[in-house]
CSV table of C-alpha atoms in Angstrom, one decimal:
chain,number,residue,atom,x,y,z
L,116,MET,CA,9.8,-11.5,-0.6
L,117,ILE,CA,7.0,-9.2,-0.8
L,118,ARG,CA,3.4,-9.7,-0.1
L,119,ARG,CA,0.8,-9.8,-2.9
L,120,PRO,CA,0.0,-6.3,-4.0
L,121,LEU,CA,-3.5,-5.1,-4.8
L,122,VAL,CA,-3.4,-6.0,-8.5
L,123,ALA,CA,-2.2,-9.5,-7.8
L,124,THR,CA,-4.9,-9.9,-5.2
L,125,LEU,CA,-7.9,-8.6,-7.4
L,126,ALA,CA,-8.6,-11.7,-9.3
L,127,GLY,CA,-8.4,-14.0,-6.2
L,128,ALA,CA,-10.5,-11.5,-4.0
L,129,ALA,CA,-13.0,-10.6,-6.6
L,130,ALA,CA,-15.6,-13.2,-5.3
L,131,LEU,CA,-14.9,-12.0,-1.7
L,132,ALA,CA,-15.3,-8.3,-2.8
L,133,LEU,CA,-18.7,-9.3,-4.3
L,134,ALA,CA,-19.6,-11.1,-1.1
L,135,VAL,CA,-18.6,-8.1,0.9
L,136,SER,CA,-21.0,-5.9,-1.2
L,137,ALA,CA,-23.8,-8.4,-0.8
L,138,CYS,CA,-23.4,-8.9,2.9
L,139,ALA,CA,-22.7,-5.2,3.8
L,140,PRO,CA,-25.3,-3.4,6.0
L,141,GLN,CA,-28.0,-1.7,4.1
L,142,ASP,CA,-28.0,1.4,6.2
L,143,GLU,CA,-25.1,3.4,4.8
L,144,ASP,CA,-25.2,5.9,7.5
L,145,SER,CA,-25.0,3.5,10.6
L,146,GLY,CA,-21.9,3.9,12.5
L,147,ALA,CA,-19.4,4.9,9.9
L,148,SER,CA,-20.2,8.7,9.8
L,149,ALA,CA,-20.5,9.1,13.6
L,150,SER,CA,-17.3,7.5,14.4
L,151,LYS,CA,-15.5,10.3,12.4
L,152,SER,CA,-16.3,12.7,15.3
L,153,PRO,CA,-14.9,11.3,18.4
L,154,ALA,CA,-16.0,12.7,21.7
L,155,SER,CA,-12.5,12.3,23.1
L,156,CYS,CA,-9.1,10.8,21.8
L,157,ALA,CA,-7.8,10.5,25.4
L,158,LYS,CA,-6.2,7.1,25.8
L,159,ASP,CA,-8.5,6.0,28.6
L,160,LYS,CA,-11.6,6.9,26.6
L,161,LEU,CA,-10.6,4.9,23.6
L,162,PRO,CA,-13.0,2.1,22.7
L,163,LEU,CA,-10.5,-0.8,22.6
L,164,LYS,CA,-10.7,-4.5,22.2
L,165,SER,CA,-8.4,-4.9,25.2
L,166,PRO,CA,-8.4,-2.3,27.9
L,167,GLY,CA,-5.0,-0.4,28.1
L,168,LYS,CA,-3.8,-2.3,24.9
L,169,LEU,CA,-3.7,-1.2,21.4
L,170,THR,CA,-4.4,-4.4,19.3
L,171,ILE,CA,-3.1,-4.1,15.7
L,172,ALA,CA,-3.4,-6.8,13.0
L,173,THR,CA,-1.4,-7.7,9.8
L,174,ASP,CA,-0.9,-10.7,7.6
L,175,LYS,CA,1.8,-13.2,8.0
L,176,PRO,CA,4.4,-13.4,6.6
L,177,ALA,CA,4.8,-9.6,6.9
L,178,PHE,CA,6.9,-8.7,3.9
L,179,GLU,CA,9.5,-6.0,3.2
L,180,PRO,CA,9.7,-3.0,2.7
L,181,TRP,CA,6.3,-2.9,4.7
L,182,PHE,CA,7.8,-4.7,7.7
L,183,LYS,CA,11.4,-6.0,8.5
L,184,ASP,CA,12.3,-9.7,9.3
L,185,ASP,CA,8.7,-10.8,9.3
L,186,ASP,CA,8.4,-9.3,12.8
L,187,PRO,CA,5.9,-6.2,13.0
L,188,SER,CA,6.7,-5.8,16.6
L,189,ASN,CA,10.2,-4.5,15.9
L,190,GLY,CA,8.6,-1.3,14.5
L,191,GLN,CA,10.7,-1.4,11.4
L,192,GLY,CA,9.6,-1.3,7.7
L,193,TYR,CA,7.2,1.4,6.4
L,194,GLU,CA,3.9,0.1,8.0
L,195,GLY,CA,5.7,-1.2,11.1
L,196,ALA,CA,7.0,2.3,11.7
L,197,VAL,CA,3.6,3.9,10.8
L,198,ALA,CA,1.8,1.6,13.1
L,199,TYR,CA,4.0,2.7,16.1
L,200,ALA,CA,3.9,6.2,15.2
L,201,VAL,CA,0.1,6.1,15.1
L,202,ALA,CA,0.1,4.3,18.5
L,203,GLY,CA,2.4,6.9,19.9
L,204,LYS,CA,0.0,9.8,18.9
L,205,LEU,CA,-2.8,7.7,20.6
L,206,GLY,CA,-0.7,7.7,23.8
L,207,PHE,CA,0.6,4.1,23.7
L,208,THR,CA,4.1,3.0,24.5
L,209,LYS,CA,5.6,0.2,22.4
L,210,ASP,CA,5.0,-2.4,25.2
L,211,GLU,CA,1.3,-1.5,25.1
L,212,VAL,CA,0.9,-2.5,21.5
L,213,VAL,CA,-0.3,-6.1,20.8
L,214,TRP,CA,0.1,-7.6,17.3
L,215,LYS,CA,-2.1,-10.5,15.9
L,216,THR,CA,-2.3,-12.1,12.7
L,217,GLN,CA,-5.0,-11.5,10.0
L,218,SER,CA,-5.0,-12.5,6.6
L,219,PHE,CA,-5.3,-9.8,3.8
L,220,GLU,CA,-8.4,-11.4,2.2
L,221,SER,CA,-10.4,-11.9,5.4
L,222,SER,CA,-9.3,-8.5,6.8
L,223,TYR,CA,-12.1,-6.5,4.9
L,224,ALA,CA,-14.9,-9.2,5.2
L,225,PRO,CA,-18.0,-7.9,7.1
L,226,GLY,CA,-18.6,-8.4,10.7
L,227,PRO,CA,-16.9,-7.8,14.1
L,228,LYS,CA,-13.1,-7.6,14.4
L,229,THR,CA,-10.8,-8.9,17.2
L,230,PHE,CA,-8.3,-6.0,16.5
L,231,ASP,CA,-8.4,-2.2,16.9
L,232,PHE,CA,-7.1,-1.7,13.4
L,233,ASP,CA,-5.3,-3.6,10.6
L,234,ILE,CA,-2.4,-2.3,8.7
L,235,ASN,CA,-1.6,-4.4,5.5
L,236,GLN,CA,-1.4,-2.3,2.3
L,237,ILE,CA,-5.2,-2.3,2.1
L,238,SER,CA,-6.5,-0.1,-0.5
L,239,VAL,CA,-9.6,1.9,0.1
L,240,THR,CA,-12.3,1.0,-2.2
L,241,PRO,CA,-16.0,1.7,-2.3
L,242,ALA,CA,-16.9,-2.1,-2.1
L,243,ARG,CA,-14.7,-2.5,1.0
L,244,GLU,CA,-16.2,0.6,2.6
L,245,LYS,CA,-19.5,-1.1,2.6
L,246,ALA,CA,-18.3,-3.7,5.1
L,247,VAL,CA,-15.5,-2.0,7.1
L,248,ALA,CA,-14.2,1.4,8.0
L,249,PHE,CA,-11.0,2.9,7.0
L,250,SER,CA,-8.9,6.0,8.3
L,251,ASP,CA,-7.6,8.6,6.1
L,252,GLY,CA,-4.9,7.5,3.9
L,253,TYR,CA,-1.3,6.9,5.2
L,254,TYR,CA,0.3,6.2,1.9
L,255,ASP,CA,-0.6,7.3,-1.6
L,256,VAL,CA,0.3,4.6,-4.1
L,257,GLN,CA,3.0,5.9,-6.6
L,258,GLN,CA,4.2,4.3,-9.8
L,259,GLY,CA,7.4,2.2,-10.0
L,260,ILE,CA,9.6,1.6,-13.0
L,261,VAL,CA,11.1,-2.0,-13.2
L,262,THR,CA,13.8,-3.1,-15.6
L,263,LEU,CA,16.3,-5.8,-16.0
L,264,LYS,CA,19.7,-5.5,-14.3
L,265,GLY,CA,22.1,-4.6,-17.0
L,266,GLY,CA,19.4,-3.0,-19.1
L,267,LYS,CA,19.7,0.2,-21.0
L,268,PHE,CA,17.6,2.2,-18.4
L,269,GLU,CA,18.7,0.7,-15.2
L,270,ASN,CA,20.5,3.8,-14.1
L,271,ALA,CA,18.0,6.3,-15.5
L,272,LYS,CA,17.7,9.3,-13.0
L,273,SER,CA,14.9,11.2,-14.7
L,274,VAL,CA,11.5,10.8,-16.2
L,275,ALA,CA,12.7,12.3,-19.4
L,276,GLU,CA,15.1,9.5,-19.9
L,277,LEU,CA,12.3,7.0,-19.8
L,278,GLY,CA,10.7,8.7,-22.8
L,279,LYS,CA,13.1,6.8,-25.1
L,280,ALA,CA,12.2,3.4,-23.5
L,281,ARG,CA,10.0,0.7,-24.9
L,282,ILE,CA,7.4,0.5,-22.0
L,283,ALA,CA,5.1,-2.4,-21.0
L,284,VAL,CA,1.9,-1.6,-19.0
L,285,GLN,CA,-1.3,-3.1,-18.1
L,286,VAL,CA,-4.6,-1.7,-19.7
L,287,GLY,CA,-7.0,0.3,-17.6
L,288,THR,CA,-4.7,1.0,-14.9
L,289,THR,CA,-3.3,4.2,-13.2
L,290,SER,CA,0.1,3.1,-14.4
L,291,LEU,CA,-1.1,3.5,-18.0
L,292,GLN,CA,-2.3,6.9,-17.2
L,293,ALA,CA,0.9,7.7,-15.6
L,294,VAL,CA,2.9,6.5,-18.7
L,295,LYS,CA,0.8,8.8,-21.0
L,296,ASN,CA,0.7,11.9,-18.6
L,297,GLN,CA,4.0,11.7,-17.0
L,298,ILE,CA,6.4,9.8,-19.1
L,299,LYS,CA,5.0,10.8,-22.5
L,300,PRO,CA,7.1,8.1,-24.4
L,301,ALA,CA,8.3,8.8,-28.0
L,302,ASP,CA,6.9,5.4,-29.0
L,303,GLU,CA,3.4,4.2,-28.0
L,304,PRO,CA,3.6,1.8,-24.8
L,305,LYS,CA,2.9,-1.8,-25.4
L,306,ILE,CA,-0.4,-2.3,-23.5
L,307,PHE,CA,-1.2,-5.7,-22.2
L,308,ASN,CA,-4.6,-7.0,-20.9
L,309,THR,CA,-3.2,-8.6,-17.8
L,310,GLN,CA,-0.3,-7.7,-15.4
L,311,ILE,CA,1.3,-11.2,-16.0
L,312,ASP,CA,1.6,-10.5,-19.7
L,313,ALA,CA,3.2,-7.2,-19.1
L,314,VAL,CA,5.6,-8.9,-16.7
L,315,ASN,CA,6.5,-11.6,-19.2
L,316,ALA,CA,7.1,-8.9,-21.9
L,317,LEU,CA,9.9,-7.5,-19.7
L,318,LYS,CA,11.1,-11.0,-18.6
L,319,ASN,CA,11.5,-11.9,-22.3
L,320,LYS,CA,13.2,-8.6,-23.2
L,321,GLN,CA,10.5,-7.5,-25.5
L,322,VAL,CA,10.4,-4.0,-23.8
L,323,ASP,CA,12.8,-1.9,-21.7
L,324,VAL,CA,10.9,-1.2,-18.7
L,325,LEU,CA,7.7,-2.1,-17.0
L,326,VAL,CA,5.5,0.4,-15.3
L,327,VAL,CA,3.3,-0.8,-12.4
L,328,ASP,CA,2.3,0.7,-8.9
L,329,LEU,CA,5.1,0.6,-6.5
L,330,PRO,CA,3.7,-2.0,-4.3
L,331,THR,CA,3.6,-4.2,-7.4
L,332,ALA,CA,7.1,-3.2,-8.4
L,333,PHE,CA,8.4,-4.5,-5.1
L,334,TYR,CA,6.6,-7.9,-5.7
L,335,VAL,CA,7.7,-8.1,-9.3
L,336,THR,CA,11.4,-7.8,-8.4
L,337,ALA,CA,11.3,-10.1,-5.4
L,338,ALA,CA,9.1,-12.9,-6.8
L,339,GLN,CA,8.4,-12.8,-10.5
L,340,ILE,CA,11.5,-11.6,-12.4
L,341,ASP,CA,15.1,-12.8,-11.5
L,342,ASP,CA,17.8,-10.1,-12.0
L,343,SER,CA,15.2,-7.2,-12.2
L,344,LYS,CA,15.5,-4.0,-10.2
L,345,ILE,CA,13.4,-0.9,-9.5
L,346,VAL,CA,14.7,2.0,-11.4
L,347,GLY,CA,12.7,4.4,-9.3
L,348,GLN,CA,9.3,5.8,-8.8
L,349,LEU,CA,7.5,8.6,-10.6
L,350,PRO,CA,6.7,11.8,-8.7
L,351,GLN,CA,3.3,12.0,-7.2
L,352,SER,CA,1.0,13.1,-10.0
L,353,GLN,CA,-1.3,16.1,-9.6
L,354,GLY,CA,-5.0,15.9,-9.8
L,355,GLY,CA,-7.2,12.7,-10.4
L,356,VAL,CA,-8.1,10.1,-7.9
L,357,THR,CA,-5.0,8.5,-6.1
L,358,GLU,CA,-5.2,5.0,-4.7
L,359,HIS,CA,-4.3,5.0,-1.1
L,360,PHE,CA,-4.0,2.6,1.8
L,361,GLY,CA,-5.8,3.1,4.9
L,362,LEU,CA,-6.0,1.6,8.4
L,363,LEU,CA,-8.8,-0.9,8.5
L,364,MET,CA,-11.4,-1.2,11.3
L,365,GLU,CA,-14.7,-2.8,11.9
L,366,ARG,CA,-17.6,-0.8,10.6
L,367,GLY,CA,-18.7,1.9,13.1
L,368,SER,CA,-15.6,1.8,14.9
L,369,GLY,CA,-15.2,4.7,17.4
L,370,LEU,CA,-11.6,4.8,16.8
L,371,ALA,CA,-11.9,6.0,13.2
L,372,GLY,CA,-11.8,9.9,14.0
L,373,CYS,CA,-8.9,9.4,16.4
L,374,LEU,CA,-6.9,7.5,13.9
L,375,ASP,CA,-7.5,10.2,11.4
L,376,GLN,CA,-6.4,12.8,13.9
L,377,ALA,CA,-3.2,10.9,14.4
L,378,ILE,CA,-2.5,10.5,10.8
L,379,GLY,CA,-3.1,14.2,10.3
L,380,GLN,CA,-0.6,15.1,12.9
L,381,LEU,CA,1.9,12.6,11.4
L,382,LYS,CA,1.5,14.3,8.0
L,383,SER,CA,1.5,17.9,9.3
L,384,SER,CA,4.8,17.3,11.3
L,385,GLY,CA,6.6,15.8,8.3
L,386,GLU,CA,7.1,12.5,10.2
L,387,LEU,CA,5.1,10.4,7.9
L,388,ALA,CA,7.2,11.9,5.0
L,389,LYS,CA,10.4,10.9,6.8
L,390,ILE,CA,9.2,7.4,7.4
L,391,GLN,CA,8.3,7.0,3.8
L,392,GLN,CA,11.7,8.3,2.7
L,393,GLN,CA,13.5,5.9,5.0
L,394,TRP,CA,11.6,2.7,4.1
L,395,LEU,CA,10.1,3.2,0.7
L,396,THR,CA,12.7,5.4,-1.0
L,397,ALA,CA,16.1,5.0,0.6
L,398,SER,CA,16.5,1.6,1.9
L,399,ALA,CA,14.0,0.0,-0.6
L,400,GLY,CA,16.0,1.3,-3.6
L,401,ALA,CA,13.1,3.3,-5.2
L,402,PRO,CA,14.3,6.9,-5.5
L,403,VAL,CA,11.8,9.5,-6.9
L,404,LEU,CA,12.9,10.2,-10.4
L,405,LYS,CA,13.4,13.9,-11.4
């Protein structure tokens, strides 16, 4: 099973998002900007909830491929591995990391937090940034291609092959932009007002493939359409605004700059790319299409 992706939670979280905006501090400059310039990222200087321990939160259940066996502490799955890689850059050993449960919807509500940071496929949005702080992105959301097992395009290896497919996609999404700009299908895609309508079009075999963001693709194949599979993911598009996940902290957290530094080191060393290859491409069955 896969946790609810962003598009699946938007409707349920809309009221909370509005509440977040309404309850957010009015002083946009208080705390958040200063935290991006840490005086020191030495382990003993970090502003932690529990001295000597790094407290990390996520939801329960913790779904694959983001975590493994519903156990964040094993360091497996993409976000489990990223969490411990960040902890390592901050100087923490595995036994110095403490996990706690925090629901997805409540994580970005305003107010003090009981964790140092939360890692839970939380997309950075302007509304959320009014109530909480985010690190730099540790995952740029890419587009996934879903089809039925046994379907004509289940073994497609290239974006060009998908140009001949009947495609379902939701209106107003980055997925629709990707269909038009990257796949460039011979026939106009079938555009639906809601994600569930697009899912049902594939389920009822009205189309050959469904294009959604990759986190949603994992959810669709695990919970919405039996005998479906991920064909692969589109290459990262160039230009435009890319949705990304960030580590979430309470607003004004003094950890923000140090987390940015840790993520930057993981990116520059290539370690973050290796973690993504292991957990979101290879083992998850979502190869990048050529």
